[in-house]
Coordinates of N, CA and C and ligand atoms in Angstrom, one line a residue:
X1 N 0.8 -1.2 0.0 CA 0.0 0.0 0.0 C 0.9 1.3 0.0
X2 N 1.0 2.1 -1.1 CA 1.6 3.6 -0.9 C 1.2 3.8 0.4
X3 N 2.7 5.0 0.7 CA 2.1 5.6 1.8 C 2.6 6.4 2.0
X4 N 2.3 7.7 2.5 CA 2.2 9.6 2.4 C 3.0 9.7 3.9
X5 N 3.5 10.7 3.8 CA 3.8 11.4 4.8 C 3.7 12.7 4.6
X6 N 3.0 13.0 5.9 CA 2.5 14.8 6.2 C 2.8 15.5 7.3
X7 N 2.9 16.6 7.2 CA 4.3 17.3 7.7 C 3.5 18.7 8.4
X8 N 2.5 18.9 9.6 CA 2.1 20.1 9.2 C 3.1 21.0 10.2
X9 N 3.0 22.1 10.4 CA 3.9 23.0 11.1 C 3.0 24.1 11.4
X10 N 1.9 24.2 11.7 CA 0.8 25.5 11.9 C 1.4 25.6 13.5
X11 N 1.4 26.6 14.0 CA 1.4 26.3 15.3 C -0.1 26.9 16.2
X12 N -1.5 26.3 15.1 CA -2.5 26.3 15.8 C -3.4 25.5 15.3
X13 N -4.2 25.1 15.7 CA -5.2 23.9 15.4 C -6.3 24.6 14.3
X14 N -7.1 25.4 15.3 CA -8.7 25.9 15.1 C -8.0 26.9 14.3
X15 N -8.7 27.3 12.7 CA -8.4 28.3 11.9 C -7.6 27.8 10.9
X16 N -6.5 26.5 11.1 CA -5.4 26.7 10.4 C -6.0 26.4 9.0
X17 N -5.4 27.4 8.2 CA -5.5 27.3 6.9 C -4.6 26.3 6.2
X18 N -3.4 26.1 6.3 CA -2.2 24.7 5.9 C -3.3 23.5 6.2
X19 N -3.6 23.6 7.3 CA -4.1 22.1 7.8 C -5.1 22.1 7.1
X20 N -6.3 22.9 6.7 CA -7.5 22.6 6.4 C -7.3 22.7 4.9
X21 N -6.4 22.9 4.5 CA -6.1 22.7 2.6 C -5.2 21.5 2.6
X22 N -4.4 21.4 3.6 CA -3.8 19.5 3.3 C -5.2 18.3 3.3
X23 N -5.9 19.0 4.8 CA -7.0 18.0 5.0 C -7.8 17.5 3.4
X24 N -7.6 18.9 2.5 CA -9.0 18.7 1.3 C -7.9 17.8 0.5
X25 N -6.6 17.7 0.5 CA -5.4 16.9 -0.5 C -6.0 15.6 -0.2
X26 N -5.5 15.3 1.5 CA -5.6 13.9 2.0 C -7.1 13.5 1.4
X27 N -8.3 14.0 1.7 CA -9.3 13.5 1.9 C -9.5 13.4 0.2
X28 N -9.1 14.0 -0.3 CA -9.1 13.6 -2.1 C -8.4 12.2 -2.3
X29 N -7.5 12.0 -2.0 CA -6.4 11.4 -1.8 C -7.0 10.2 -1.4
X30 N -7.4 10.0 -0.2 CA -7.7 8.5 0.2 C -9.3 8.2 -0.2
X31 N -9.9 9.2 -0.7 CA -11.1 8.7 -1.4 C -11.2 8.3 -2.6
X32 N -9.8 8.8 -3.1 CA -10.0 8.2 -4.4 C -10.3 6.3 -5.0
X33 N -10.8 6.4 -5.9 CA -10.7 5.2 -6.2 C -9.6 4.1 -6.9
X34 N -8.7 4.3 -6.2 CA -7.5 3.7 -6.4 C -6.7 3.0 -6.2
X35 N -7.7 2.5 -4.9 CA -6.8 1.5 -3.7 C -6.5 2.1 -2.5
X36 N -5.9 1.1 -1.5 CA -6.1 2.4 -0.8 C -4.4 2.7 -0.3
X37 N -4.5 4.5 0.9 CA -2.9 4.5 0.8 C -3.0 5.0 2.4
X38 N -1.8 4.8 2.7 CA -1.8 5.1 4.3 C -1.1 6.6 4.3
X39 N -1.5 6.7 5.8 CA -1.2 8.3 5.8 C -0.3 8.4 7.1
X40 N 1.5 8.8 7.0 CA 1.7 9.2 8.3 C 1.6 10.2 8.7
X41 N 1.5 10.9 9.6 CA 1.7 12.4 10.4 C 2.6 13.0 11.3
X42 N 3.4 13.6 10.9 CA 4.0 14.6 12.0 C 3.8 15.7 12.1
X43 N 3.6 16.4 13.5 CA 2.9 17.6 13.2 C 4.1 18.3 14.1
X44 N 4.6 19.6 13.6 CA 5.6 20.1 14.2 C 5.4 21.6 14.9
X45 N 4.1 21.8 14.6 CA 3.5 22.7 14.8 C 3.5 23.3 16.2
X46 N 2.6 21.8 16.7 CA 1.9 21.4 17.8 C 2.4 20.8 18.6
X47 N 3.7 19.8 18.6 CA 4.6 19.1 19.0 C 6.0 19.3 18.3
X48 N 6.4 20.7 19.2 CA 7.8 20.9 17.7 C 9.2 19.7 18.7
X49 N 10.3 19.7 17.6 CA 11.1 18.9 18.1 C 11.7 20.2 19.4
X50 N 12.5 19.1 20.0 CA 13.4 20.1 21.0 C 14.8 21.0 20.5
X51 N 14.7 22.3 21.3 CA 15.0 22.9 20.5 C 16.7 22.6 20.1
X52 N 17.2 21.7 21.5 CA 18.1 21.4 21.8 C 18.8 20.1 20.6
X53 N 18.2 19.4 20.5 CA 17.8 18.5 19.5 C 18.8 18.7 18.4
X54 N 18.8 19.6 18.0 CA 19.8 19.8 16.5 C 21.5 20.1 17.1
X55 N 21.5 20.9 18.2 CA 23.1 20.8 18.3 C 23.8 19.2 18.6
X56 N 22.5 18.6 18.9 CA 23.0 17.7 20.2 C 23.3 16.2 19.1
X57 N 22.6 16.2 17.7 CA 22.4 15.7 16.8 C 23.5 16.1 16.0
X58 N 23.7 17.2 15.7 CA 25.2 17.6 14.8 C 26.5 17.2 15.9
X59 N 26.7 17.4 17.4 CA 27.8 16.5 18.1 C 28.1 15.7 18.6
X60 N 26.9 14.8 18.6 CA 26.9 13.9 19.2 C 27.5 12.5 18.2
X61 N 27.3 12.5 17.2 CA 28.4 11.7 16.3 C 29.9 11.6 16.1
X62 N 29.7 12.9 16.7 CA 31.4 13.2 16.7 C 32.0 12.5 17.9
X63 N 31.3 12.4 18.9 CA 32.0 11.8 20.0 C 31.9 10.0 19.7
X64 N 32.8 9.6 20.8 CA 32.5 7.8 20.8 C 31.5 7.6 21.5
X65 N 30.7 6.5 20.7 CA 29.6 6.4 21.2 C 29.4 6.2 22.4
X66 N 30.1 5.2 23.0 CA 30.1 4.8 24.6 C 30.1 6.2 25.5
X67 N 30.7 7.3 25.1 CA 30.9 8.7 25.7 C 30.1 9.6 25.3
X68 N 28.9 9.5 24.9 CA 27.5 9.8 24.0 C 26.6 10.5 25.6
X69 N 26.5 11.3 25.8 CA 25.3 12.1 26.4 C 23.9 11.4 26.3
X70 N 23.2 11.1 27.5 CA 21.1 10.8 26.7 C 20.8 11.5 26.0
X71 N 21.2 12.6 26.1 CA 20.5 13.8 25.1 C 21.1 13.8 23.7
X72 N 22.7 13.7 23.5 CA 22.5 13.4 22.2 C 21.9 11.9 22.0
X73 N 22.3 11.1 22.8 CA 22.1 9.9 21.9 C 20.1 9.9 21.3
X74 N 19.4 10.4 22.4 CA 18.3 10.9 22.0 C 18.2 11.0 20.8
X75 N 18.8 12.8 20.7 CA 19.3 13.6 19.5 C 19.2 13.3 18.2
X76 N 20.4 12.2 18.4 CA 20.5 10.8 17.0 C 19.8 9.6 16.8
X77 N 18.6 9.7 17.4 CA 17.6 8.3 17.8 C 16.5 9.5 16.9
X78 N 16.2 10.6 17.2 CA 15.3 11.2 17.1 C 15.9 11.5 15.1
X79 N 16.3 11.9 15.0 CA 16.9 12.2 13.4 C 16.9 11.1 12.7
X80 N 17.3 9.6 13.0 CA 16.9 8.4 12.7 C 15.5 8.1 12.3
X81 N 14.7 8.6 13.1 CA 13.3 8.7 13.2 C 13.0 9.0 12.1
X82 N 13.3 10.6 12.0 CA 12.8 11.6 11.1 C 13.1 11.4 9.5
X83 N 14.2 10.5 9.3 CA 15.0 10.1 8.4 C 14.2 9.1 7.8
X84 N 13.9 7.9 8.7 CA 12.8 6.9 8.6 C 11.9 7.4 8.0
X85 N 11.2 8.1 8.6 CA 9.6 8.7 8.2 C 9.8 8.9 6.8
X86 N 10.8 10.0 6.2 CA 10.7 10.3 4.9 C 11.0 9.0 4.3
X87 N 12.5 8.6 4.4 CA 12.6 7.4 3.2 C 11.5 6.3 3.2
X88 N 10.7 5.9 4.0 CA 9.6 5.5 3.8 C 8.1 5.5 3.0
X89 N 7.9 6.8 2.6 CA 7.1 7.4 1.9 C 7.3 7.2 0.9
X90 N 6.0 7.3 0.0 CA 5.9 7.2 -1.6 C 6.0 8.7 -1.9
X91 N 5.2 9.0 -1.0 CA 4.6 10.8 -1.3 C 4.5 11.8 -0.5
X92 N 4.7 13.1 -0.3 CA 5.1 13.8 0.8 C 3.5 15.2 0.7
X93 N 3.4 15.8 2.0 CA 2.5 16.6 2.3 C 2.9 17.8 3.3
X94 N 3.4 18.9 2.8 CA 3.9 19.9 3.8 C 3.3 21.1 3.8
X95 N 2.5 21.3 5.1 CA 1.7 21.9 5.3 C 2.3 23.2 5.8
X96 N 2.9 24.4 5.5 CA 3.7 25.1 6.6 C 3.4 26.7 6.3
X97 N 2.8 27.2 7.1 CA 2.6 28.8 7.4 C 3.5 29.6 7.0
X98 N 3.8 30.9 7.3 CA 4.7 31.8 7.1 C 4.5 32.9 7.7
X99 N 5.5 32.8 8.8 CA 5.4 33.8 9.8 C 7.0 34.6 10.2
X100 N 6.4 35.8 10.0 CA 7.3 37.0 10.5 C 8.3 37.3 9.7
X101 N 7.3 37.3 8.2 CA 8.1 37.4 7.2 C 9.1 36.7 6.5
X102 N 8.9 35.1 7.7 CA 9.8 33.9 7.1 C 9.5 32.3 7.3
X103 N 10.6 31.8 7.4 CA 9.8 30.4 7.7 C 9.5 30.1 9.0
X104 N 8.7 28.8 8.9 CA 8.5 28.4 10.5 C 9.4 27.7 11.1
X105 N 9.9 28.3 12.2 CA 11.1 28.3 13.1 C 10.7 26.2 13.5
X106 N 9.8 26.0 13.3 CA 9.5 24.7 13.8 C 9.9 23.7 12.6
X107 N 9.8 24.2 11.5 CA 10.1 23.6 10.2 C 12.1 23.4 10.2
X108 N 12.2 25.0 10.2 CA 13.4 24.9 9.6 C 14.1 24.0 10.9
X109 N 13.8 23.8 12.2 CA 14.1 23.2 13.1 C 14.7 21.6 12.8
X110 N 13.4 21.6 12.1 CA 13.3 19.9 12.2 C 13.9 19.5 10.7
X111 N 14.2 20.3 9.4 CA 14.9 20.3 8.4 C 16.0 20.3 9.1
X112 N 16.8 20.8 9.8 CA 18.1 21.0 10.2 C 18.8 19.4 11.2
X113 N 17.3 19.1 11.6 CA 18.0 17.8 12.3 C 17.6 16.5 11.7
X114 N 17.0 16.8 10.4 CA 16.9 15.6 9.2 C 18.4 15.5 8.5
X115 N 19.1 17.1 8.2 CA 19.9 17.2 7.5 C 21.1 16.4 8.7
X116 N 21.2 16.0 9.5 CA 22.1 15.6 10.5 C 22.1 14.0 10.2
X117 N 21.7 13.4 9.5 CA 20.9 11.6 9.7 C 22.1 11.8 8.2
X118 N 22.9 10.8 8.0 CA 23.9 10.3 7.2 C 22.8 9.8 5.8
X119 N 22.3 9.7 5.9 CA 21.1 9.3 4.6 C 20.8 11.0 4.3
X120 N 21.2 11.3 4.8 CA 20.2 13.2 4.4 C 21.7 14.2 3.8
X121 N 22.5 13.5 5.2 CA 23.8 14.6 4.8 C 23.7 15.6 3.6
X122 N 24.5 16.4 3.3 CA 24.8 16.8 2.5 C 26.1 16.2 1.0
X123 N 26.0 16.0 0.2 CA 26.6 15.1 -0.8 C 26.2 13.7 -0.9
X124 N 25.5 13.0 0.5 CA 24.8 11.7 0.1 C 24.3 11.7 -1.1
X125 N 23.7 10.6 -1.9 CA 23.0 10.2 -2.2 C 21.5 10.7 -2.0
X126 N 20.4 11.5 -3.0 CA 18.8 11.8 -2.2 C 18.6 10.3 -2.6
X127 N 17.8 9.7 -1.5 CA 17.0 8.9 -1.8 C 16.0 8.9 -2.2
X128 N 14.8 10.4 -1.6 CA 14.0 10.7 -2.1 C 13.3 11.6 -3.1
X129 N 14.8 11.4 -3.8 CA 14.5 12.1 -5.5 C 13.5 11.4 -6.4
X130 N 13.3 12.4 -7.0 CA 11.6 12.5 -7.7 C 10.5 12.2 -7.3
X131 N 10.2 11.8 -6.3 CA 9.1 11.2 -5.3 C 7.8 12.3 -5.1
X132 N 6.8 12.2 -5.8 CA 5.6 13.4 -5.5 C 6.0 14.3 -4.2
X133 N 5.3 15.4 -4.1 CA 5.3 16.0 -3.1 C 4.1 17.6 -3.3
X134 N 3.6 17.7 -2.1 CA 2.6 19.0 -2.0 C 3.0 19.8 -1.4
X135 N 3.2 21.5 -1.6 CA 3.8 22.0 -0.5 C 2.9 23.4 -0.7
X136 N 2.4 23.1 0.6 CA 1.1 23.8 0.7 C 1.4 25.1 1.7
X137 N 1.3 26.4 1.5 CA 2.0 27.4 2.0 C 0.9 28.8 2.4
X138 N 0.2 29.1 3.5 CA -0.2 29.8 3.7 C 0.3 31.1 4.1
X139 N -0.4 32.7 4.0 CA 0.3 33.6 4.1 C -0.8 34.5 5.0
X140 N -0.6 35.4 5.8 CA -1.8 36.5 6.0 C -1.9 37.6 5.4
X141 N -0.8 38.2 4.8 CA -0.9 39.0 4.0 C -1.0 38.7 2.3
X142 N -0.4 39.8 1.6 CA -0.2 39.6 0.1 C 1.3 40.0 -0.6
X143 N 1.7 39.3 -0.9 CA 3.2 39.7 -1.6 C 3.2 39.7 -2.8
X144 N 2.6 39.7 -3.3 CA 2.5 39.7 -5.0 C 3.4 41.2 -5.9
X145 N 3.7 40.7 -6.9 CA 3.9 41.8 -7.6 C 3.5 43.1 -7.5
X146 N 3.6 44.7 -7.0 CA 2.5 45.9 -7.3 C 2.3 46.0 -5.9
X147 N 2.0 44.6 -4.7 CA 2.1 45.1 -3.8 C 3.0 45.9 -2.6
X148 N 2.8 46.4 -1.6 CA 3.8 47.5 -1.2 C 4.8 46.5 -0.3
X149 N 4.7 45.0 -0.2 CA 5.1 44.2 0.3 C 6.0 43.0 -0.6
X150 N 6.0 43.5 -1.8 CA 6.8 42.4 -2.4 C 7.9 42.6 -2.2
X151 N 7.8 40.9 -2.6 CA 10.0 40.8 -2.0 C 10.1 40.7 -0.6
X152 N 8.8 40.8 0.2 CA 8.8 40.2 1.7 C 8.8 39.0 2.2
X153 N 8.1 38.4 1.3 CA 8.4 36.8 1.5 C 9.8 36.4 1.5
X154 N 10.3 36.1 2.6 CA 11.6 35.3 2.8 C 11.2 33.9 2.9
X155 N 10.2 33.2 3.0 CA 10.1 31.9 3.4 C 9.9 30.9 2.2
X156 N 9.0 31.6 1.4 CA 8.5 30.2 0.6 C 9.4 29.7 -0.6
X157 N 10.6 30.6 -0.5 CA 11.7 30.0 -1.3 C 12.6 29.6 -0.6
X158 N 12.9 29.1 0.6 CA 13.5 28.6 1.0 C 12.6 26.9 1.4
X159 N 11.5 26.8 1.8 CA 10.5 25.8 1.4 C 11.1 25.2 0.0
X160 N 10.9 26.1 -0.7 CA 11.1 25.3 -2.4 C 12.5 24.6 -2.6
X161 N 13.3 25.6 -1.9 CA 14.8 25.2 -2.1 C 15.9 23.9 -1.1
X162 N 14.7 23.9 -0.3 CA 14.8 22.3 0.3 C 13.9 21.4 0.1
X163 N 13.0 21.5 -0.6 CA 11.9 20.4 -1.0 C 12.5 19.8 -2.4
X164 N 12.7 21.2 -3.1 CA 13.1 20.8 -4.8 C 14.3 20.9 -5.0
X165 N 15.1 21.4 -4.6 CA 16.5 21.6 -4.6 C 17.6 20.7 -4.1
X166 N 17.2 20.5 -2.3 CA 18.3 19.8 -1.9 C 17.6 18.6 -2.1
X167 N 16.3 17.6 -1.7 CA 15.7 16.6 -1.7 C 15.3 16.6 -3.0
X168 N 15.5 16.9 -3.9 CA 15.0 16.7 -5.1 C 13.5 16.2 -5.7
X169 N 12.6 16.6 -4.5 CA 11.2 16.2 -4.4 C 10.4 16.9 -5.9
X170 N 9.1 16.2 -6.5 CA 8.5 16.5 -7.5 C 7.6 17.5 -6.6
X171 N 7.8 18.9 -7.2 CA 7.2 19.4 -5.8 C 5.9 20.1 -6.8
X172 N 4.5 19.8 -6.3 CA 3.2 20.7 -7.1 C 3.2 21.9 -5.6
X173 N 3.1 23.0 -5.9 CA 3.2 24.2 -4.6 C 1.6 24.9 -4.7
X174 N 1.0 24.6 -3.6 CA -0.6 25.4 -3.6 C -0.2 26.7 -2.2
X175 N -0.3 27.9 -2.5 CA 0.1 28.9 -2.3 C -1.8 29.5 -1.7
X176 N -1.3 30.0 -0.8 CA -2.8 30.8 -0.2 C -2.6 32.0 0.5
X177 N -2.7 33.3 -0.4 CA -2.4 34.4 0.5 C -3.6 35.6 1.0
X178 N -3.6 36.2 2.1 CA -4.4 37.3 2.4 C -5.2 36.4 3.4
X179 N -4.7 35.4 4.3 CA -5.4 34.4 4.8 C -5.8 35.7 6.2
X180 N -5.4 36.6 6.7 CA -5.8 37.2 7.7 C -6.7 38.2 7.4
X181 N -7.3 38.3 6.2 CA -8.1 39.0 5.1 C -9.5 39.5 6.6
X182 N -9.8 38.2 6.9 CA -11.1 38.1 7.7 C -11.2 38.9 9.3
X183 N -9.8 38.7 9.6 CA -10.0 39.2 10.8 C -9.3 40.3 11.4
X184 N -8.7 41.0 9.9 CA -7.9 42.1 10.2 C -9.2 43.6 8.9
X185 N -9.7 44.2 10.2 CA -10.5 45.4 9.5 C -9.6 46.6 8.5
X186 N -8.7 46.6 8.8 CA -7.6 47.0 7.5 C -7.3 46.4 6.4
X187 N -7.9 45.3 6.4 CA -7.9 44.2 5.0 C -9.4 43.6 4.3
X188 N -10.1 44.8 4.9 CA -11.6 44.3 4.8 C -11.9 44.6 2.8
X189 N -11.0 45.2 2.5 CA -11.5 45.3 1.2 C -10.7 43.6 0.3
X190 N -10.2 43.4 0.9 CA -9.7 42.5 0.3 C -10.4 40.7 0.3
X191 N -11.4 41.2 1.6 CA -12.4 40.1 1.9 C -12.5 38.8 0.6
X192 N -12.9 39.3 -0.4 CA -13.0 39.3 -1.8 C -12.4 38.2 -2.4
X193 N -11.2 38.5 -2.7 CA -9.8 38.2 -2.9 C -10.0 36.9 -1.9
X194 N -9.7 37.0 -0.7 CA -9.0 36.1 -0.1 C -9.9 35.0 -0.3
X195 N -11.3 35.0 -0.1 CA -12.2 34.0 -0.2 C -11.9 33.3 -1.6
X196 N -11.5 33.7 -2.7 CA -11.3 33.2 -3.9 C -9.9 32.4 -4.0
X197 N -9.3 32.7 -3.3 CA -7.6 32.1 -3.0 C -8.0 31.3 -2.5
X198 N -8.8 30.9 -1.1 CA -9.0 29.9 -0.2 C -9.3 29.3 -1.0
X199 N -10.7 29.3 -1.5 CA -11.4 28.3 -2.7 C -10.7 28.1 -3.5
X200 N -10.0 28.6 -4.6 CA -8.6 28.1 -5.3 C -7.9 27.0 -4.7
X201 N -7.3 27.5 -4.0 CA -6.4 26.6 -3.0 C -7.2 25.3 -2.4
X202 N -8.1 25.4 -2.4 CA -8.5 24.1 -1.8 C -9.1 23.5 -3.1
X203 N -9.6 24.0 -4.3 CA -9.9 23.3 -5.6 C -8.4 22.5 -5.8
X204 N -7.1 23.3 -6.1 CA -6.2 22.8 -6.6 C -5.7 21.4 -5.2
X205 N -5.6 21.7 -4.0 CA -5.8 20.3 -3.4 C -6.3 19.1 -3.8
X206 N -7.6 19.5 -3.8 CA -8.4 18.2 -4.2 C -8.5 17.6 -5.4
X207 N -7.7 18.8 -6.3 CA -7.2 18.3 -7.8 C -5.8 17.1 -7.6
X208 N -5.0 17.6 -6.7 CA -3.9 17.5 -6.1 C -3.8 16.1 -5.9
X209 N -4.8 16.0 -4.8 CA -4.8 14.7 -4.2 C -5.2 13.7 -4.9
X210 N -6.4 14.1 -6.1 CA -6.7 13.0 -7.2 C -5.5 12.3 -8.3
X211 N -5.1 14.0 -8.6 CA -3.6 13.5 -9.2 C -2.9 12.3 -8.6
X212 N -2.7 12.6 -7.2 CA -1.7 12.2 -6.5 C -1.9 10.3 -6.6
X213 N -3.1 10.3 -6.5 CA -3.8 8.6 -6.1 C -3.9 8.1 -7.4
X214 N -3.4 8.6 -8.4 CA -3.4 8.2 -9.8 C -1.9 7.7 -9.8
X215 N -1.4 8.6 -9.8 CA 0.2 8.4 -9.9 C 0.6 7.3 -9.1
X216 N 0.2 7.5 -7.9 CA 0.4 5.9 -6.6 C 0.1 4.5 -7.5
X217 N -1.3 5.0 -7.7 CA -1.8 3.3 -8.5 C -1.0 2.9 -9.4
X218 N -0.9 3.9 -10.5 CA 0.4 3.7 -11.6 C 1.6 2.9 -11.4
X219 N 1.9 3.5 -9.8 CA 3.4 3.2 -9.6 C 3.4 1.6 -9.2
X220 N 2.3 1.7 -8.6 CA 2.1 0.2 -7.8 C 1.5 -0.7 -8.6
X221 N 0.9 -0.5 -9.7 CA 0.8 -1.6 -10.9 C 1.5 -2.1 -11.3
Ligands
FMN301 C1 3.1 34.6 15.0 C2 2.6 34.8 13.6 C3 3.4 35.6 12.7 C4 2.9 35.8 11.4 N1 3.6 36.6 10.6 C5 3.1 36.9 9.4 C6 3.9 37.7 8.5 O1 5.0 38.2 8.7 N2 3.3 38.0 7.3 C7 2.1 37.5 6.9 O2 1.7 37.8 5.8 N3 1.4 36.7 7.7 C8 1.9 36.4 8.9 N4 1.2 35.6 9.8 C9 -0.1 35.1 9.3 C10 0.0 33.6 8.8 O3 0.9 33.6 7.7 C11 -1.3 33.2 8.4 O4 -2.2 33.2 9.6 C12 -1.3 31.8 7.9 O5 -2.6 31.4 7.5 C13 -0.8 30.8 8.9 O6 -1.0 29.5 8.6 P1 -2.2 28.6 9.3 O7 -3.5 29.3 8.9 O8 -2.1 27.3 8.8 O9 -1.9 28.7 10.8 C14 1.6 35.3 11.1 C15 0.9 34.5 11.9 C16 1.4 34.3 13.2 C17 0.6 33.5 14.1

């Protein structure tokens, strides 16, 4: 049976836009009629790794093992994990916000202690080259061309540039901006707009996920 792994990083439940436009992928996704496919979850959002985690993971190899700290050895048990999770996957789901004009500190967290696992290193071998992938990116504002904010996005290319770049993932990108449209009265004209992005964004999901259960079946015939 294929099987997904999804990645969300919101750091809130109620409201999240990431989550509730992966949710319309997955649920495309496993309803299709295609067989069926399993779904893993890590959510980093809501349970981020420790922060400690990534030094302890970059030195704790360096030492002999027998002279290994719990905390790194943790460290390097935990990156193993994380390492697992992906090479496991047929197909990948990253749900991840964009805050403070960059990425989520919980994302780039847990990217940095993937990159630590000897299967991830840098110059390895990707194992997970060409492998589908969704990378689903919510915004509160608008960066677009014209507006007084472009070129503020610092996040969603660096998203790209570790999904498609260093992991060499087949990445389809569903983008959703002016998501604070609703609850910011200085954005009330933009009401409009945002409701049409949302709907977008959750059309191209559920286009997304049908794709996606097509391609699985293919692969597994
Ligand atoms: C702490 C925090 C910082 C944020 N910073 C920005 C920002 O710099 N620019 C922006 O356009 N939106 C910003 N946002 C809004 C989020 O990008 C927006 O709410 C997005 O929908 C978050 O994803 P989620 O809905 O899945 O939680 C921020 C939100 C939070 C909670």
């Amino acid at each position: 049976m294929p099987s997904i792994f999804r990645l969300d990083a919101s750091i809130r439940q109620d409201g999240s836009v990431t989550r509730s436009i992966a949710d319309s992928l997955e649920a495309a996704l496993v309803s299709a009629d295609h067989g069926e496919v399993s779904v893993t979850r890590r959510d980093i959002g809501l349970s981020p790794l420790p922060a400690t985690a990534w030094a302890n993971a970059v030195f704790g190899p360096y030492a002999p093992e027998d002279t290994r700290t719990p905390e790194q050895q943790d460290s390097i048990a935990l990156a193993t994990r994380l390492a697992d999770e992906l090479v496991e996957a047929d197909a990948y789901i990253f749900a991840l916000p964009f805050y403070n004009f960059g990425v989520s500190q919980h994302f780039k967290a847990w990217v940095d202690v993937v990159l630590t696992e000897p299967r991830f290193a840098p110059g390895a071998d990707v194992l997970i080259k060409g492998r589908p992938a969704h990378l689903i990116v919510a915004r509160g504002g608008g960066y677009g061309p014209g507006t007084p904010r472009h070129g503020w996005d610092h996040g969603t290319a660096w998203y790209r540039r570790v999904l498609e770049d260093i992991w060499m993932l087949d990445v389809q990108v569903i983008e959703c901006e002016l998501t604070l449209a609703d609850s910011t009265p200085a954005m009330e004209e933009l009401r409009g707009m945002a409701a049409e992005n949302l709907s977008n964004a959750h059309a191209s999901a559920a286009d997304g996920g049908k794709r996606l259960a097509r391609t699985l079946a293919a692969k597994a015939a």
